[in-house]
PDB file of C-alpha atoms in Angstrom:
ATOM      1  CA  ASP E  15     142.110 266.005 114.871  1.00 55.00           C
ATOM      2  CA  THR E  16     143.292 262.419 114.660  1.00 75.00           C
ATOM      3  CA  GLY E  17     144.671 262.511 111.116  1.00 93.00           C
ATOM      4  CA  VAL E  18     144.331 259.831 108.459  1.00 96.00           C
ATOM      5  CA  SER E  19     144.441 256.291 109.804  1.00 96.00           C
ATOM      6  CA  GLN E  20     144.980 253.011 107.962  1.00 97.00           C
ATOM      7  CA  ASP E  21     144.509 249.427 108.984  1.00 97.00           C
ATOM      8  CA  PRO E  22     146.318 247.093 109.007  1.00 97.00           C
ATOM      9  CA  ARG E  23     149.775 248.604 109.043  1.00 96.00           C
ATOM     10  CA  HIS E  24     151.369 245.427 107.752  1.00 97.00           C
ATOM     11  CA  LYS E  25     149.932 242.508 105.828  1.00 98.00           C
ATOM     12  CA  ILE E  26     151.734 239.364 104.722  1.00 98.00           C
ATOM     13  CA  THR E  27     149.799 237.072 102.446  1.00 98.00           C
ATOM     14  CA  LYS E  28     150.341 234.215 100.073  1.00 98.00           C
ATOM     15  CA  ARG E  29     149.997 234.620  96.346  1.00 97.00           C
ATOM     16  CA  GLY E  30     146.421 234.104  95.216  1.00 97.00           C
ATOM     17  CA  GLN E  31     144.807 235.259  98.450  1.00 98.00           C
ATOM     18  CA  ASN E  32     142.512 238.268  98.720  1.00 98.00           C
ATOM     19  CA  VAL E  33     143.336 241.195 100.993  1.00 98.00           C
ATOM     20  CA  THR E  34     141.390 244.257 102.103  1.00 98.00           C
ATOM     21  CA  PHE E  35     142.732 247.495 103.518  1.00 98.00           C
ATOM     22  CA  ARG E  36     140.838 250.212 105.316  1.00 98.00           C
ATOM     23  CA  CYS E  37     141.387 253.970 105.390  1.00 98.00           C
ATOM     24  CA  ASP E  38     139.707 256.478 107.702  1.00 97.00           C
ATOM     25  CA  PRO E  39     140.218 260.034 106.429  1.00 97.00           C
ATOM     26  CA  ILE E  40     140.268 263.250 108.386  1.00 95.00           C
ATOM     27  CA  SER E  41     136.634 263.674 109.328  1.00 92.00           C
ATOM     28  CA  GLU E  42     135.795 266.868 107.459  1.00 89.00           C
ATOM     29  CA  HIS E  43     137.639 265.903 104.253  1.00 94.00           C
ATOM     30  CA  ASN E  44     135.460 265.045 101.284  1.00 94.00           C
ATOM     31  CA  ARG E  45     138.205 263.714  99.001  1.00 95.00           C
ATOM     32  CA  LEU E  46     140.001 260.449  99.584  1.00 97.00           C
ATOM     33  CA  TYR E  47     142.893 259.058  97.548  1.00 97.00           C
ATOM     34  CA  TRP E  48     144.735 255.766  97.259  1.00 97.00           C
ATOM     35  CA  TYR E  49     148.347 255.652  96.132  1.00 97.00           C
ATOM     36  CA  ARG E  50     150.874 252.851  95.851  1.00 96.00           C
ATOM     37  CA  GLN E  51     154.571 253.252  96.587  1.00 96.00           C
ATOM     38  CA  THR E  52     157.329 250.785  95.822  1.00 94.00           C
ATOM     39  CA  LEU E  53     160.843 250.964  97.217  1.00 90.00           C
ATOM     40  CA  GLY E  54     162.815 253.921  95.933  1.00 89.00           C
ATOM     41  CA  GLN E  55     159.911 255.418  94.003  1.00 93.00           C
ATOM     42  CA  GLY E  56     157.416 258.175  94.545  1.00 94.00           C
ATOM     43  CA  PRO E  57     153.790 257.346  95.243  1.00 96.00           C
ATOM     44  CA  GLU E  58     151.667 256.443  92.203  1.00 95.00           C
ATOM     45  CA  PHE E  59     148.015 257.374  92.018  1.00 95.00           C
ATOM     46  CA  LEU E  60     145.515 254.506  92.047  1.00 96.00           C
ATOM     47  CA  THR E  61     142.060 255.982  92.550  1.00 96.00           C
ATOM     48  CA  TYR E  62     140.119 258.710  94.297  1.00 95.00           C
ATOM     49  CA  PHE E  63     136.717 259.544  95.692  1.00 96.00           C
ATOM     50  CA  GLN E  64     134.830 262.729  96.202  1.00 94.00           C
ATOM     51  CA  ASN E  65     132.360 261.879  98.926  1.00 93.00           C
ATOM     52  CA  GLU E  66     131.080 258.427  97.926  1.00 93.00           C
ATOM     53  CA  ALA E  67     131.669 258.827  94.188  1.00 93.00           C
ATOM     54  CA  GLN E  68     134.742 257.191  92.667  1.00 92.00           C
ATOM     55  CA  LEU E  69     135.882 259.833  90.184  1.00 93.00           C
ATOM     56  CA  GLU E  70     139.001 258.383  88.635  1.00 90.00           C
ATOM     57  CA  LYS E  71     140.909 255.124  88.410  1.00 91.00           C
ATOM     58  CA  SER E  72     144.461 254.739  87.195  1.00 91.00           C
ATOM     59  CA  ARG E  73     145.428 252.394  84.406  1.00 86.00           C
ATOM     60  CA  LEU E  74     147.599 250.776  87.099  1.00 79.00           C
ATOM     61  CA  LEU E  75     144.425 249.548  88.768  1.00 84.00           C
ATOM     62  CA  SER E  76     143.733 246.176  87.201  1.00 88.00           C
ATOM     63  CA  ASP E  77     140.365 244.506  87.558  1.00 93.00           C
ATOM     64  CA  ARG E  78     141.746 242.618  90.558  1.00 96.00           C
ATOM     65  CA  PHE E  79     141.629 245.893  92.492  1.00 96.00           C
ATOM     66  CA  SER E  80     138.429 247.434  93.760  1.00 95.00           C
ATOM     67  CA  ALA E  81     137.817 250.359  96.052  1.00 96.00           C
ATOM     68  CA  GLU E  82     134.743 251.615  97.815  1.00 96.00           C
ATOM     69  CA  ARG E  83     133.795 254.512  99.990  1.00 96.00           C
ATOM     70  CA  PRO E  84     130.304 253.841 101.287  1.00 91.00           C
ATOM     71  CA  LYS E  85     128.521 256.868 102.705  1.00 86.00           C
ATOM     72  CA  GLY E  86     131.520 259.043 101.902  1.00 86.00           C
ATOM     73  CA  SER E  87     133.360 258.178 105.099  1.00 91.00           C
ATOM     74  CA  PHE E  88     135.970 255.410 105.357  1.00 96.00           C
ATOM     75  CA  SER E  89     137.257 253.603 102.281  1.00 97.00           C
ATOM     76  CA  THR E  90     138.353 250.057 101.560  1.00 98.00           C
ATOM     77  CA  LEU E  91     140.776 248.817  98.931  1.00 97.00           C
ATOM     78  CA  GLU E  92     140.521 245.150  98.035  1.00 97.00           C
ATOM     79  CA  ILE E  93     143.030 243.192  95.999  1.00 97.00           C
ATOM     80  CA  GLN E  94     141.859 239.837  94.716  1.00 97.00           C
ATOM     81  CA  ARG E  95     144.153 236.966  93.742  1.00 97.00           C
ATOM     82  CA  THR E  96     147.256 238.788  94.928  1.00 97.00           C
ATOM     83  CA  GLU E  97     150.471 238.567  92.935  1.00 96.00           C
ATOM     84  CA  GLN E  98     154.045 239.140  94.050  1.00 96.00           C
ATOM     85  CA  GLY E  99     154.067 242.340  92.021  1.00 95.00           C
ATOM     86  CA  ASP E 100     151.390 243.735  94.317  1.00 96.00           C
ATOM     87  CA  SER E 101     153.920 243.965  97.150  1.00 97.00           C
ATOM     88  CA  ALA E 102     154.163 247.647  98.003  1.00 96.00           C
ATOM     89  CA  MET E 103     153.157 250.315 100.487  1.00 96.00           C
ATOM     90  CA  TYR E 104     149.540 251.358  99.982  1.00 97.00           C
ATOM     91  CA  LEU E 105     148.972 254.934 101.055  1.00 97.00           C
ATOM     92  CA  CYS E 106     145.703 256.701 101.687  1.00 98.00           C
ATOM     93  CA  ALA E 107     145.352 260.478 101.685  1.00 97.00           C
ATOM     94  CA  SER E 108     142.501 262.899 102.214  1.00 97.00           C
ATOM     95  CA  SER E 109     141.879 266.521 101.385  1.00 95.00           C
ATOM     96  CA  SER E 110     139.262 269.222 101.135  1.00 92.00           C
ATOM     97  CA  GLY E 111     138.932 272.726  99.741  1.00 86.00           C
ATOM     98  CA  VAL E 112     140.354 274.325  96.636  1.00 84.00           C
ATOM     99  CA  TYR E 113     144.006 273.964  97.593  1.00 87.00           C
ATOM    100  CA  ASN E 114     143.756 270.170  97.708  1.00 89.00           C
ATOM    101  CA  GLU E 115     146.579 269.754 100.225  1.00 93.00           C
ATOM    102  CA  GLN E 116     146.609 266.007 100.709  1.00 96.00           C
ATOM    103  CA  PHE E 117     147.354 264.523 104.130  1.00 96.00           C
ATOM    104  CA  PHE E 118     148.667 261.008 104.143  1.00 97.00           C
ATOM    105  CA  GLY E 119     148.070 258.124 106.474  1.00 96.00           C
ATOM    106  CA  PRO E 120     150.801 255.821 107.799  1.00 95.00           C
ATOM    107  CA  GLY E 121     150.287 253.317 104.981  1.00 96.00           C
ATOM    108  CA  THR E 122     149.710 249.585 104.769  1.00 97.00           C
ATOM    109  CA  ARG E 123     152.763 247.583 103.794  1.00 97.00           C
ATOM    110  CA  LEU E 124     151.734 244.520 101.773  1.00 98.00           C
ATOM    111  CA  THR E 125     154.078 241.595 101.249  1.00 98.00           C
ATOM    112  CA  VAL E 126     152.940 238.838  98.897  1.00 98.00           C
ATOM    113  CA  LEU E 127     154.908 235.610  99.267  1.00 96.00           C
TER     114      LEU E 127
ATOM    115  CA  GLU G 272     150.798 262.969  80.285  1.00 85.00           C
ATOM    116  CA  LEU G 273     152.275 264.980  83.122  1.00 89.00           C
ATOM    117  CA  LYS G 274     155.774 263.959  84.140  1.00 93.00           C
ATOM    118  CA  VAL G 275     157.658 265.219  87.165  1.00 96.00           C
ATOM    119  CA  GLU G 276     161.422 265.013  87.460  1.00 96.00           C
ATOM    120  CA  GLN G 277     163.593 265.793  90.437  1.00 97.00           C
ATOM    121  CA  ASN G 278     167.303 266.238  90.679  1.00 96.00           C
ATOM    122  CA  PRO G 279     169.484 265.276  92.200  1.00 96.00           C
ATOM    123  CA  LEU G 280     168.134 261.859  93.132  1.00 96.00           C
ATOM    124  CA  PHE G 281     170.624 261.575  95.948  1.00 96.00           C
ATOM    125  CA  LEU G 282     172.320 264.329  97.887  1.00 94.00           C
ATOM    126  CA  SER G 283     174.940 263.919 100.539  1.00 95.00           C
ATOM    127  CA  MET G 284     175.835 267.168 102.216  1.00 92.00           C
ATOM    128  CA  GLN G 285     177.773 268.399 105.178  1.00 95.00           C
ATOM    129  CA  GLU G 286     176.087 270.093 108.103  1.00 96.00           C
ATOM    130  CA  GLY G 287     176.059 273.834 107.733  1.00 96.00           C
ATOM    131  CA  LYS G 288     176.099 273.827 103.935  1.00 96.00           C
ATOM    132  CA  ASN G 289     173.439 275.120 101.557  1.00 96.00           C
ATOM    133  CA  TYR G 290     171.930 273.261  98.632  1.00 95.00           C
ATOM    134  CA  THR G 291     168.965 273.296  96.247  1.00 97.00           C
ATOM    135  CA  ILE G 292     166.733 270.488  95.017  1.00 97.00           C
ATOM    136  CA  TYR G 293     165.057 271.016  91.647  1.00 98.00           C
ATOM    137  CA  CYS G 294     161.671 269.834  90.464  1.00 97.00           C
ATOM    138  CA  ASN G 295     160.687 270.126  86.791  1.00 96.00           C
ATOM    139  CA  TYR G 296     157.319 269.193  85.368  1.00 95.00           C
ATOM    140  CA  SER G 297     156.180 268.728  81.821  1.00 94.00           C
ATOM    141  CA  THR G 298     152.773 270.430  81.461  1.00 88.00           C
ATOM    142  CA  THR G 299     151.174 273.511  82.893  1.00 84.00           C
ATOM    143  CA  SER G 300     150.056 273.447  86.490  1.00 83.00           C
ATOM    144  CA  ASP G 301     149.789 276.069  89.181  1.00 79.00           C
ATOM    145  CA  ARG G 302     149.640 273.779  92.183  1.00 91.00           C
ATOM    146  CA  LEU G 303     152.788 272.171  93.459  1.00 95.00           C
ATOM    147  CA  TYR G 304     153.446 270.414  96.751  1.00 97.00           C
ATOM    148  CA  TRP G 305     156.538 269.359  98.664  1.00 98.00           C
ATOM    149  CA  TYR G 306     156.538 266.388 101.003  1.00 98.00           C
ATOM    150  CA  ARG G 307     159.062 264.819 103.338  1.00 98.00           C
ATOM    151  CA  GLN G 308     159.297 261.089 103.964  1.00 96.00           C
ATOM    152  CA  ASP G 309     161.416 259.454 106.671  1.00 95.00           C
ATOM    153  CA  PRO G 310     162.481 255.812 106.153  1.00 90.00           C
ATOM    154  CA  GLY G 311     159.571 253.443 106.639  1.00 86.00           C
ATOM    155  CA  LYS G 312     157.190 256.311 107.339  1.00 89.00           C
ATOM    156  CA  SER G 313     154.446 258.092 105.484  1.00 89.00           C
ATOM    157  CA  LEU G 314     154.574 261.493 103.803  1.00 95.00           C
ATOM    158  CA  GLU G 315     154.512 264.763 105.691  1.00 96.00           C
ATOM    159  CA  SER G 316     153.256 267.862 103.901  1.00 96.00           C
ATOM    160  CA  LEU G 317     155.844 270.656 103.876  1.00 97.00           C
ATOM    161  CA  PHE G 318     154.701 273.304 101.421  1.00 97.00           C
ATOM    162  CA  VAL G 319     151.807 274.126  99.122  1.00 96.00           C
ATOM    163  CA  LEU G 320     152.681 276.485  96.255  1.00 94.00           C
ATOM    164  CA  LEU G 321     149.677 277.824  94.382  1.00 90.00           C
ATOM    165  CA  SER G 322     150.799 280.549  92.023  1.00 85.00           C
ATOM    166  CA  ASN G 323     153.662 281.797  89.929  1.00 84.00           C
ATOM    167  CA  GLY G 324     156.317 283.378  92.089  1.00 85.00           C
ATOM    168  CA  ALA G 325     155.044 281.774  95.290  1.00 89.00           C
ATOM    169  CA  VAL G 326     157.677 281.428  97.992  1.00 93.00           C
ATOM    170  CA  LYS G 327     157.204 279.630 101.298  1.00 95.00           C
ATOM    171  CA  GLN G 328     159.704 279.227 104.116  1.00 96.00           C
ATOM    172  CA  GLU G 329     159.747 277.039 107.191  1.00 95.00           C
ATOM    173  CA  GLY G 330     162.886 276.897 109.279  1.00 96.00           C
ATOM    174  CA  ARG G 331     165.856 275.964 107.106  1.00 96.00           C
ATOM    175  CA  LEU G 332     163.710 275.065 104.095  1.00 97.00           C
ATOM    176  CA  MET G 333     162.427 277.463 101.444  1.00 98.00           C
ATOM    177  CA  ALA G 334     160.342 276.487  98.431  1.00 97.00           C
ATOM    178  CA  SER G 335     159.554 278.517  95.331  1.00 96.00           C
ATOM    179  CA  LEU G 336     157.517 278.067  92.177  1.00 95.00           C
ATOM    180  CA  ASP G 337     158.035 279.379  88.649  1.00 93.00           C
ATOM    181  CA  THR G 338     155.052 278.216  86.624  1.00 91.00           C
ATOM    182  CA  LYS G 339     156.376 279.692  83.377  1.00 91.00           C
ATOM    183  CA  ALA G 340     159.558 277.643  83.625  1.00 93.00           C
ATOM    184  CA  ARG G 341     157.613 274.708  85.139  1.00 94.00           C
ATOM    185  CA  LEU G 342     160.172 274.611  87.897  1.00 95.00           C
ATOM    186  CA  SER G 343     160.092 274.491  91.659  1.00 96.00           C
ATOM    187  CA  THR G 344     163.061 274.608  93.972  1.00 97.00           C
ATOM    188  CA  LEU G 345     163.538 273.499  97.559  1.00 98.00           C
ATOM    189  CA  HIS G 346     166.450 275.345  99.120  1.00 98.00           C
ATOM    190  CA  ILE G 347     168.169 274.071 102.219  1.00 97.00           C
ATOM    191  CA  THR G 348     170.034 276.575 104.342  1.00 97.00           C
ATOM    192  CA  ALA G 349     172.722 275.521 106.851  1.00 95.00           C
ATOM    193  CA  ALA G 350     171.731 271.858 106.791  1.00 95.00           C
ATOM    194  CA  VAL G 351     171.410 269.890 110.014  1.00 96.00           C
ATOM    195  CA  HIS G 352     171.243 266.123 110.516  1.00 95.00           C
ATOM    196  CA  ASP G 353     167.506 266.242 111.323  1.00 95.00           C
ATOM    197  CA  LEU G 354     166.814 267.231 107.721  1.00 96.00           C
ATOM    198  CA  SER G 355     168.008 263.821 106.490  1.00 97.00           C
ATOM    199  CA  ALA G 356     165.001 262.294 104.676  1.00 97.00           C
ATOM    200  CA  THR G 357     163.582 261.828 101.187  1.00 97.00           C
ATOM    201  CA  TYR G 358     161.897 264.881  99.689  1.00 98.00           C
ATOM    202  CA  PHE G 359     159.217 264.602  97.033  1.00 98.00           C
ATOM    203  CA  CYS G 360     157.640 267.238  94.880  1.00 97.00           C
ATOM    204  CA  ALA G 361     154.177 266.555  93.491  1.00 97.00           C
ATOM    205  CA  VAL G 362     152.120 268.379  90.889  1.00 95.00           C
ATOM    206  CA  ASP G 363     148.352 268.549  90.586  1.00 91.00           C
ATOM    207  CA  ASP G 364     147.430 267.468  87.069  1.00 84.00           C
ATOM    208  CA  HIS G 365     144.188 269.493  86.997  1.00 84.00           C
ATOM    209  CA  THR G 366     142.120 266.493  88.026  1.00 85.00           C
ATOM    210  CA  ASP G 367     143.005 266.749  91.741  1.00 86.00           C
ATOM    211  CA  LYS G 368     145.330 263.790  91.753  1.00 91.00           C
ATOM    212  CA  LEU G 369     149.035 264.292  92.443  1.00 94.00           C
ATOM    213  CA  ILE G 370     151.849 263.185  90.193  1.00 95.00           C
ATOM    214  CA  PHE G 371     154.993 262.658  92.236  1.00 97.00           C
ATOM    215  CA  GLY G 372     158.640 262.976  91.327  1.00 96.00           C
ATOM    216  CA  THR G 373     161.043 260.146  92.061  1.00 93.00           C
ATOM    217  CA  GLY G 374     162.258 261.845  95.208  1.00 96.00           C
ATOM    218  CA  THR G 375     165.566 263.251  96.420  1.00 97.00           C
ATOM    219  CA  ARG G 376     167.224 261.306  99.181  1.00 97.00           C
ATOM    220  CA  LEU G 377     169.080 263.743 101.408  1.00 96.00           C
ATOM    221  CA  GLN G 378     171.770 262.695 103.843  1.00 96.00           C
ATOM    222  CA  VAL G 379     173.367 265.301 106.088  1.00 96.00           C
ATOM    223  CA  PHE G 380     176.584 264.322 107.775  1.00 93.00           C
ATOM    224  CA  PRO G 381     178.692 266.103 110.431  1.00 88.00           C
TER     225      PRO G 381
END
């Protein structure tokens, strides 16, 4: 069991550029979540998938953000036209079963200059 | 809208002492989770509490859930330095997503 993995671990970009992050969940987990965490705060929900279906999106997720989970396996989160306010840690988690214990990946730290 | 509050936000305690972190939430839920986060790291699952009166223990940490009071506690017994971290509680809002508290930053000193 390799756990949840995320790539890249760090990303520095200039304002206005597009960035894409990848998450590979635990292989038997059918649910996949994206959260965002800023310094000193708890994670905030962004969106989640059950298999390949995107079931919910937060109001935090502006139209510059898009997420996909083709074939119900890995997921990508793309941010278009990045802004300095997008700087944060982007966390991916996966779960399965009725208890919904979510296991988190190491995160991708985004810095927008 | 479900809100989750933790207190204290910061806790500095001496090794060997006991203390309790509190987690209150605003609407009904019967699934509550505790996580630990070390600086610059991701979240590690500690406890899953699924019913009223649930109690889980692991080492020096014990978590409990009172769904009627909408309260969970994380009790630390005889603290050691290795427990220094930020602890988050999170509540399932009935749609499978987790709503997190602001975290309690724990520092244990000799």
